[in-house]
Amino acid sequence: MKLLLISPRSSDKRSPVGFKVPQVALQIIAALTPENVKVSMVDEHSSDIDFSKDYDLVGISIMTATAKRGYHLARTFKGKGSKVVFGGIHASVMPEEAINYGDAVVIGEAESSWPDLVEDFKQNTLKRYYQSKEPDLSTAPLPKRDSIIDRSVLGIKWPGFYTTKGCPYDCEFCSVSSVYGKKIRTLPIPFVIKDIENANSKVFLSLDDNVAANPKYAKSLFKEMAHLNIEWGGQCVVTIAKDDELLQLCRKSGCRGLFIGLESVSTTSMRKMRKTLKSIKENEDVIKKIQDTGIIFHPSFVFGFDDDTKA
Ligand code: SF4
């Protein structure tokens, strides 16, 4: 059996340079696939699909930005006789849309359903939907790092790693806590260290939505990461700056930049979005504190809220 796993690009053309966020979903799915299946992976942001090859099953992981391209690829592969399975966050929240273009949809995290799906495919009993439960990360498989599909930033290899899933916050516009849950699930720290070592790079992006969401776990993790001599960037929330020890350990672990959603300079909008900090002054203090450690502070903002004004 031949399986192709694809992370589609977001437009018809691949941009030659620029910031490309790595992903680890395909490597996790590959690790969940039985050994007797021949697995190929293509991240379209870094390489092209060889359409001259035939596959029995094609798995396409889609976000909203890549769904259109994913559906186009599905039509192409179904036309060649492959069965197509969709997964990823867009397919998880829009399964009735995705099924129109494929043969099956994995809803939620695939860890608990992918082995069953592969077996069903072999038995010719593929179901339309596979609803996954939130997996216990203590038994997660190590991502299969032997196939190099990591995206690069201006030529520097930049693999992704993950340490947790879920977010305890409930920002109004965000899908993370509704898809991955509000409970923070953590990978065993030796697992994370091994995965980073397996990726064989000195520069990484943490794919956690909130890398310091569990401060006790994050402190232990950062202490171990400090021995790896790597540099990394990631995302978290402003509360990291309220814990001096956590912030210092984060920097010592190799953190060079944090992407943090401030979302608005309007206190009314911040409150409506249920953001953690709700005043501009608080945000200013946090920015200064993070920058003073030597970590680059990368804020993000959302424009167009109902209460936004031209001023
Ligand atoms: S803190 Fe970040 S990940 Fe968590 S709900 Fe808010 S925007 Fe989403």
Short mmCIF file of C-alpha atoms and ligand atoms in Angstrom, two decimals:
data_model
loop_
_atom_site.label_atom_id
_atom_site.label_comp_id
_atom_site.label_asym_id
_atom_site.label_seq_id
_atom_site.Cartn_x
_atom_site.Cartn_y
_atom_site.Cartn_z
CA MET A 1 0.00 0.00 0.00
CA LYS A 2 1.31 3.45 -0.95
CA LEU A 3 0.30 6.51 1.08
CA LEU A 4 1.00 10.15 0.21
CA LEU A 5 0.62 12.80 2.93
CA ILE A 6 0.31 16.39 1.75
CA SER A 7 0.39 19.77 3.43
CA PRO A 8 -0.90 21.99 0.59
CA ARG A 9 0.37 25.47 -0.12
CA SER A 10 -2.01 28.37 0.40
CA SER A 11 -2.04 29.73 -3.13
CA ASP A 12 -1.39 28.54 -6.66
CA LYS A 13 2.21 29.70 -6.56
CA ARG A 14 4.95 28.91 -4.05
CA SER A 15 6.64 32.06 -2.74
CA PRO A 16 10.40 31.77 -3.32
CA VAL A 17 11.46 33.48 -0.07
CA GLY A 18 9.95 34.58 3.19
CA PHE A 19 8.73 33.33 6.51
CA LYS A 20 7.30 29.82 6.29
CA VAL A 21 5.74 28.33 9.40
CA PRO A 22 6.83 24.69 9.74
CA GLN A 23 4.37 21.97 10.67
CA VAL A 24 4.68 18.57 12.26
CA ALA A 25 1.29 17.00 11.46
CA LEU A 26 2.51 14.89 8.54
CA GLN A 27 5.43 13.50 10.56
CA ILE A 28 3.02 12.51 13.35
CA ILE A 29 0.63 10.80 10.88
CA ALA A 30 3.60 8.99 9.30
CA ALA A 31 4.62 7.74 12.75
CA LEU A 32 1.07 6.45 13.36
CA THR A 33 1.03 4.52 10.07
CA PRO A 34 1.83 0.77 10.15
CA GLU A 35 5.38 -0.12 9.06
CA ASN A 36 4.19 -2.14 6.05
CA VAL A 37 2.73 0.99 4.39
CA LYS A 38 5.08 2.98 2.14
CA VAL A 39 4.68 6.61 3.23
CA SER A 40 5.70 9.69 1.22
CA MET A 41 5.30 13.26 2.49
CA VAL A 42 5.15 16.56 0.62
CA ASP A 43 4.94 19.99 2.20
CA GLU A 44 4.04 22.10 -0.81
CA HIS A 45 5.62 25.16 0.77
CA SER A 46 9.03 23.57 0.32
CA SER A 47 8.68 21.02 -2.51
CA ASP A 48 6.45 20.01 -5.39
CA ILE A 49 4.18 16.99 -5.74
CA ASP A 50 5.25 14.43 -8.33
CA PHE A 51 1.95 13.84 -10.12
CA SER A 52 3.47 11.07 -12.25
CA LYS A 53 3.41 8.73 -9.22
CA ASP A 54 0.35 6.75 -8.15
CA TYR A 55 -0.84 6.30 -4.56
CA ASP A 56 -3.52 4.10 -3.03
CA LEU A 57 -4.41 6.61 -0.33
CA VAL A 58 -3.75 10.36 -0.15
CA GLY A 59 -4.05 12.23 3.17
CA ILE A 60 -4.38 16.02 2.91
CA SER A 61 -4.06 18.21 6.01
CA ILE A 62 -5.86 21.52 5.50
CA MET A 63 -6.17 24.85 7.23
CA THR A 64 -8.71 27.37 5.96
CA ALA A 65 -5.99 29.15 3.97
CA THR A 66 -4.99 25.91 2.22
CA ALA A 67 -8.42 24.25 1.86
CA LYS A 68 -9.07 25.44 -1.70
CA ARG A 69 -5.73 24.07 -2.90
CA GLY A 70 -6.35 20.86 -0.91
CA TYR A 71 -9.71 20.32 -2.63
CA HIS A 72 -8.08 20.90 -6.02
CA LEU A 73 -5.42 18.28 -5.23
CA ALA A 74 -8.13 15.87 -4.06
CA ARG A 75 -9.91 16.13 -7.41
CA THR A 76 -6.63 15.42 -9.20
CA PHE A 77 -5.77 12.34 -7.13
CA LYS A 78 -9.32 10.96 -7.14
CA GLY A 79 -9.21 11.30 -10.93
CA LYS A 80 -6.13 9.04 -10.85
CA GLY A 81 -7.96 6.42 -8.76
CA SER A 82 -6.66 7.26 -5.25
CA LYS A 83 -8.87 7.48 -2.18
CA VAL A 84 -8.53 10.84 -0.42
CA VAL A 85 -8.75 11.56 3.32
CA PHE A 86 -8.88 15.07 4.76
CA GLY A 87 -7.69 16.11 8.21
CA GLY A 88 -6.44 19.24 9.91
CA ILE A 89 -8.18 22.11 11.62
CA HIS A 90 -10.32 23.23 8.65
CA ALA A 91 -11.58 19.71 7.97
CA SER A 92 -12.25 19.28 11.70
CA VAL A 93 -14.51 22.32 11.90
CA MET A 94 -15.99 21.97 8.37
CA PRO A 95 -16.27 18.17 7.87
CA GLU A 96 -19.48 18.39 5.80
CA GLU A 97 -17.67 20.68 3.36
CA ALA A 98 -14.49 18.58 3.17
CA ILE A 99 -16.34 15.30 2.55
CA ASN A 100 -17.66 16.74 -0.73
CA TYR A 101 -14.11 16.55 -2.09
CA GLY A 102 -12.78 13.39 -0.44
CA ASP A 103 -13.71 9.89 0.69
CA ALA A 104 -13.22 10.36 4.44
CA VAL A 105 -12.60 13.12 6.99
CA VAL A 106 -10.71 12.86 10.28
CA ILE A 107 -12.36 15.19 12.80
CA GLY A 108 -10.05 16.31 15.59
CA GLU A 109 -6.59 15.00 16.43
CA ALA A 110 -5.79 11.88 14.41
CA GLU A 111 -3.76 9.96 17.01
CA SER A 112 -6.69 7.77 18.13
CA SER A 113 -8.34 7.20 14.74
CA TRP A 114 -5.60 7.01 12.08
CA PRO A 115 -4.54 3.37 12.65
CA ASP A 116 -8.23 2.31 12.41
CA LEU A 117 -8.68 4.37 9.25
CA VAL A 118 -5.69 2.70 7.57
CA GLU A 119 -7.01 -0.73 8.53
CA ASP A 120 -10.50 0.15 7.21
CA PHE A 121 -8.93 1.30 3.95
CA LYS A 122 -7.11 -2.02 3.60
CA GLN A 123 -10.38 -3.89 4.24
CA ASN A 124 -12.24 -1.63 1.78
CA THR A 125 -14.54 -0.47 4.59
CA LEU A 126 -13.51 3.18 4.76
CA LYS A 127 -16.06 5.28 6.70
CA ARG A 128 -16.94 8.85 5.80
CA TYR A 129 -16.07 10.34 9.19
CA TYR A 130 -13.54 9.43 11.87
CA GLN A 131 -14.21 11.38 15.06
CA SER A 132 -11.12 11.40 17.26
CA LYS A 133 -10.99 11.91 20.99
CA GLU A 134 -8.40 14.23 22.53
CA PRO A 135 -5.40 11.88 22.77
CA ASP A 136 -3.38 11.35 25.91
CA LEU A 137 -0.05 12.86 24.87
CA SER A 138 1.89 10.62 27.25
CA THR A 139 1.57 7.88 24.62
CA ALA A 140 2.06 10.05 21.51
CA PRO A 141 4.41 8.66 18.83
CA LEU A 142 7.66 10.49 18.09
CA PRO A 143 7.21 12.41 14.81
CA LYS A 144 8.91 10.60 11.94
CA ARG A 145 11.83 12.92 11.26
CA ASP A 146 13.66 10.71 8.76
CA SER A 147 11.95 12.39 5.80
CA ILE A 148 13.14 15.97 5.52
CA ILE A 149 10.18 18.17 4.72
CA ASP A 150 10.94 21.01 7.10
CA ARG A 151 10.35 24.47 5.74
CA SER A 152 13.18 26.95 5.76
CA VAL A 153 13.46 30.65 6.43
CA LEU A 154 15.76 32.25 3.88
CA GLY A 155 17.64 28.98 3.54
CA ILE A 156 17.91 28.16 7.27
CA LYS A 157 16.24 24.89 8.23
CA TRP A 158 13.56 25.66 10.76
CA PRO A 159 11.73 22.58 12.00
CA GLY A 160 8.73 22.77 14.28
CA PHE A 161 8.36 21.02 17.63
CA TYR A 162 5.42 20.84 19.99
CA THR A 163 5.19 20.34 23.74
CA THR A 164 1.52 20.89 24.63
CA LYS A 165 -1.96 21.01 23.17
CA GLY A 166 -4.90 23.07 24.40
CA CYS A 167 -5.24 26.54 25.90
CA PRO A 168 -7.00 27.51 29.14
CA TYR A 169 -8.07 30.88 27.73
CA ASP A 170 -11.15 31.55 25.70
CA CYS A 171 -10.37 34.48 23.38
CA GLU A 172 -13.52 35.16 21.44
CA PHE A 173 -12.03 34.90 17.92
CA CYS A 174 -9.81 31.84 18.50
CA SER A 175 -10.52 28.18 17.67
CA VAL A 176 -7.75 26.64 19.79
CA SER A 177 -9.60 25.97 23.04
CA SER A 178 -12.74 24.74 21.23
CA VAL A 179 -10.76 22.33 18.99
CA TYR A 180 -7.97 21.20 21.36
CA GLY A 181 -9.70 21.78 24.68
CA LYS A 182 -9.11 24.10 27.61
CA LYS A 183 -7.11 21.54 29.55
CA ILE A 184 -3.38 21.76 28.84
CA ARG A 185 -2.11 18.35 27.76
CA THR A 186 1.66 17.98 27.95
CA LEU A 187 4.12 15.70 26.20
CA PRO A 188 6.64 13.94 28.45
CA ILE A 189 9.72 16.18 28.63
CA PRO A 190 12.17 13.41 27.54
CA PHE A 191 9.93 12.95 24.46
CA VAL A 192 10.25 16.64 23.54
CA ILE A 193 14.02 16.60 24.02
CA LYS A 194 14.37 13.45 21.88
CA ASP A 195 12.16 14.93 19.15
CA ILE A 196 14.23 18.13 19.04
CA GLU A 197 17.44 16.07 18.85
CA ASN A 198 15.96 13.90 16.07
CA ALA A 199 15.13 17.00 14.01
CA ASN A 200 18.87 17.72 13.78
CA SER A 201 18.74 21.51 13.67
CA LYS A 202 19.89 24.42 15.83
CA VAL A 203 16.94 26.70 14.99
CA PHE A 204 13.31 25.80 15.75
CA LEU A 205 9.79 27.12 15.94
CA SER A 206 7.61 25.97 18.82
CA LEU A 207 4.20 25.09 17.36
CA ASP A 208 2.45 25.35 20.74
CA ASP A 209 -0.37 27.87 20.75
CA ASN A 210 0.71 28.90 24.22
CA VAL A 211 4.11 27.44 25.09
CA ALA A 212 4.06 28.61 28.73
CA ALA A 213 0.42 27.75 29.41
CA ASN A 214 1.40 25.32 32.17
CA PRO A 215 4.10 27.29 34.04
CA LYS A 216 5.31 24.38 36.19
CA TYR A 217 5.73 22.12 33.15
CA ALA A 218 7.25 24.94 31.08
CA LYS A 219 9.89 25.67 33.75
CA SER A 220 10.97 22.01 33.86
CA LEU A 221 10.99 21.83 30.05
CA PHE A 222 12.99 25.04 29.62
CA LYS A 223 15.62 23.80 32.12
CA GLU A 224 16.15 20.67 29.99
CA MET A 225 16.09 22.59 26.70
CA ALA A 226 18.87 24.86 27.99
CA HIS A 227 21.29 21.92 27.53
CA LEU A 228 20.45 21.59 23.81
CA ASN A 229 22.16 24.81 22.72
CA ILE A 230 19.38 25.72 20.29
CA GLU A 231 17.53 28.90 19.39
CA TRP A 232 13.80 28.96 19.02
CA GLY A 233 10.77 31.19 18.66
CA GLY A 234 7.22 30.53 19.74
CA GLN A 235 3.86 31.83 20.83
CA CYS A 236 2.51 32.48 24.29
CA VAL A 237 0.38 34.93 26.23
CA VAL A 238 1.44 38.03 28.13
CA THR A 239 1.16 36.30 31.52
CA ILE A 240 4.65 34.83 30.96
CA ALA A 241 6.00 38.25 32.01
CA LYS A 242 4.28 38.02 35.38
CA ASP A 243 6.53 35.12 36.41
CA ASP A 244 10.18 36.28 36.49
CA GLU A 245 11.60 32.78 36.89
CA LEU A 246 9.56 31.46 33.96
CA LEU A 247 10.62 34.32 31.71
CA GLN A 248 14.31 33.94 32.57
CA LEU A 249 14.21 30.15 32.07
CA CYS A 250 12.46 30.69 28.73
CA ARG A 251 15.30 32.94 27.56
CA LYS A 252 17.98 30.54 28.87
CA SER A 253 16.34 27.66 26.98
CA GLY A 254 17.22 29.46 23.74
CA CYS A 255 14.08 31.48 23.15
CA ARG A 256 14.88 34.40 20.84
CA GLY A 257 11.40 35.63 20.00
CA LEU A 258 7.82 35.40 21.22
CA PHE A 259 4.73 36.04 19.13
CA ILE A 260 2.08 37.40 21.47
CA GLY A 261 -1.44 38.48 20.59
CA LEU A 262 -2.12 41.93 21.99
CA GLU A 263 -5.00 42.06 19.48
CA SER A 264 -6.08 45.67 20.06
CA VAL A 265 -5.13 49.04 21.54
CA SER A 266 -8.78 49.57 22.50
CA THR A 267 -9.52 48.55 26.08
CA THR A 268 -13.17 48.03 25.09
CA SER A 269 -12.19 45.55 22.36
CA MET A 270 -9.68 43.80 24.65
CA ARG A 271 -12.37 43.22 27.24
CA LYS A 272 -14.87 42.01 24.66
CA MET A 273 -12.31 39.55 23.27
CA ARG A 274 -11.78 38.20 26.79
CA LYS A 275 -8.04 38.96 26.63
CA THR A 276 -5.98 38.31 29.74
CA LEU A 277 -4.60 41.84 30.09
CA LYS A 278 -7.15 44.55 29.66
CA SER A 279 -5.26 47.83 29.81
CA ILE A 280 -2.69 49.50 27.58
CA LYS A 281 -0.44 50.26 30.56
CA GLU A 282 -0.30 46.58 31.51
CA ASN A 283 0.70 45.72 27.94
CA GLU A 284 3.46 48.35 27.93
CA ASP A 285 4.95 46.90 31.12
CA VAL A 286 4.87 43.39 29.67
CA ILE A 287 6.55 44.41 26.41
CA LYS A 288 9.39 46.14 28.27
CA LYS A 289 9.93 43.22 30.62
CA ILE A 290 10.12 40.67 27.79
CA GLN A 291 12.42 42.85 25.70
CA ASP A 292 14.72 43.40 28.71
CA THR A 293 15.47 39.65 28.77
CA GLY A 294 16.74 39.83 25.18
CA ILE A 295 13.67 38.11 23.71
CA ILE A 296 12.24 39.79 20.61
CA PHE A 297 8.63 40.77 21.26
CA HIS A 298 6.46 40.18 18.19
CA PRO A 299 2.93 41.49 18.78
CA SER A 300 -0.09 40.63 16.68
CA PHE A 301 -3.20 42.73 16.24
CA VAL A 302 -6.67 42.16 14.85
CA PHE A 303 -8.34 45.04 13.03
CA GLY A 304 -12.00 45.65 12.33
CA PHE A 305 -13.70 44.99 15.66
CA ASP A 306 -17.15 46.51 16.10
CA ASP A 307 -15.79 49.13 18.50
CA ASP A 308 -12.71 50.08 16.45
CA THR A 309 -12.63 53.66 15.23
CA LYS A 310 -10.50 55.39 12.60
CA ALA A 311 -8.49 56.98 15.43
S1 SF4 B 1 -4.51 32.75 24.45
FE1 SF4 B 1 -4.00 32.44 22.26
S2 SF4 B 1 -4.34 30.23 21.87
FE2 SF4 B 1 -5.36 30.73 23.82
S3 SF4 B 1 -7.50 31.17 23.24
FE3 SF4 B 1 -6.40 33.16 23.28
S4 SF4 B 1 -5.66 33.49 21.16
FE4 SF4 B 1 -6.25 31.30 21.36
#
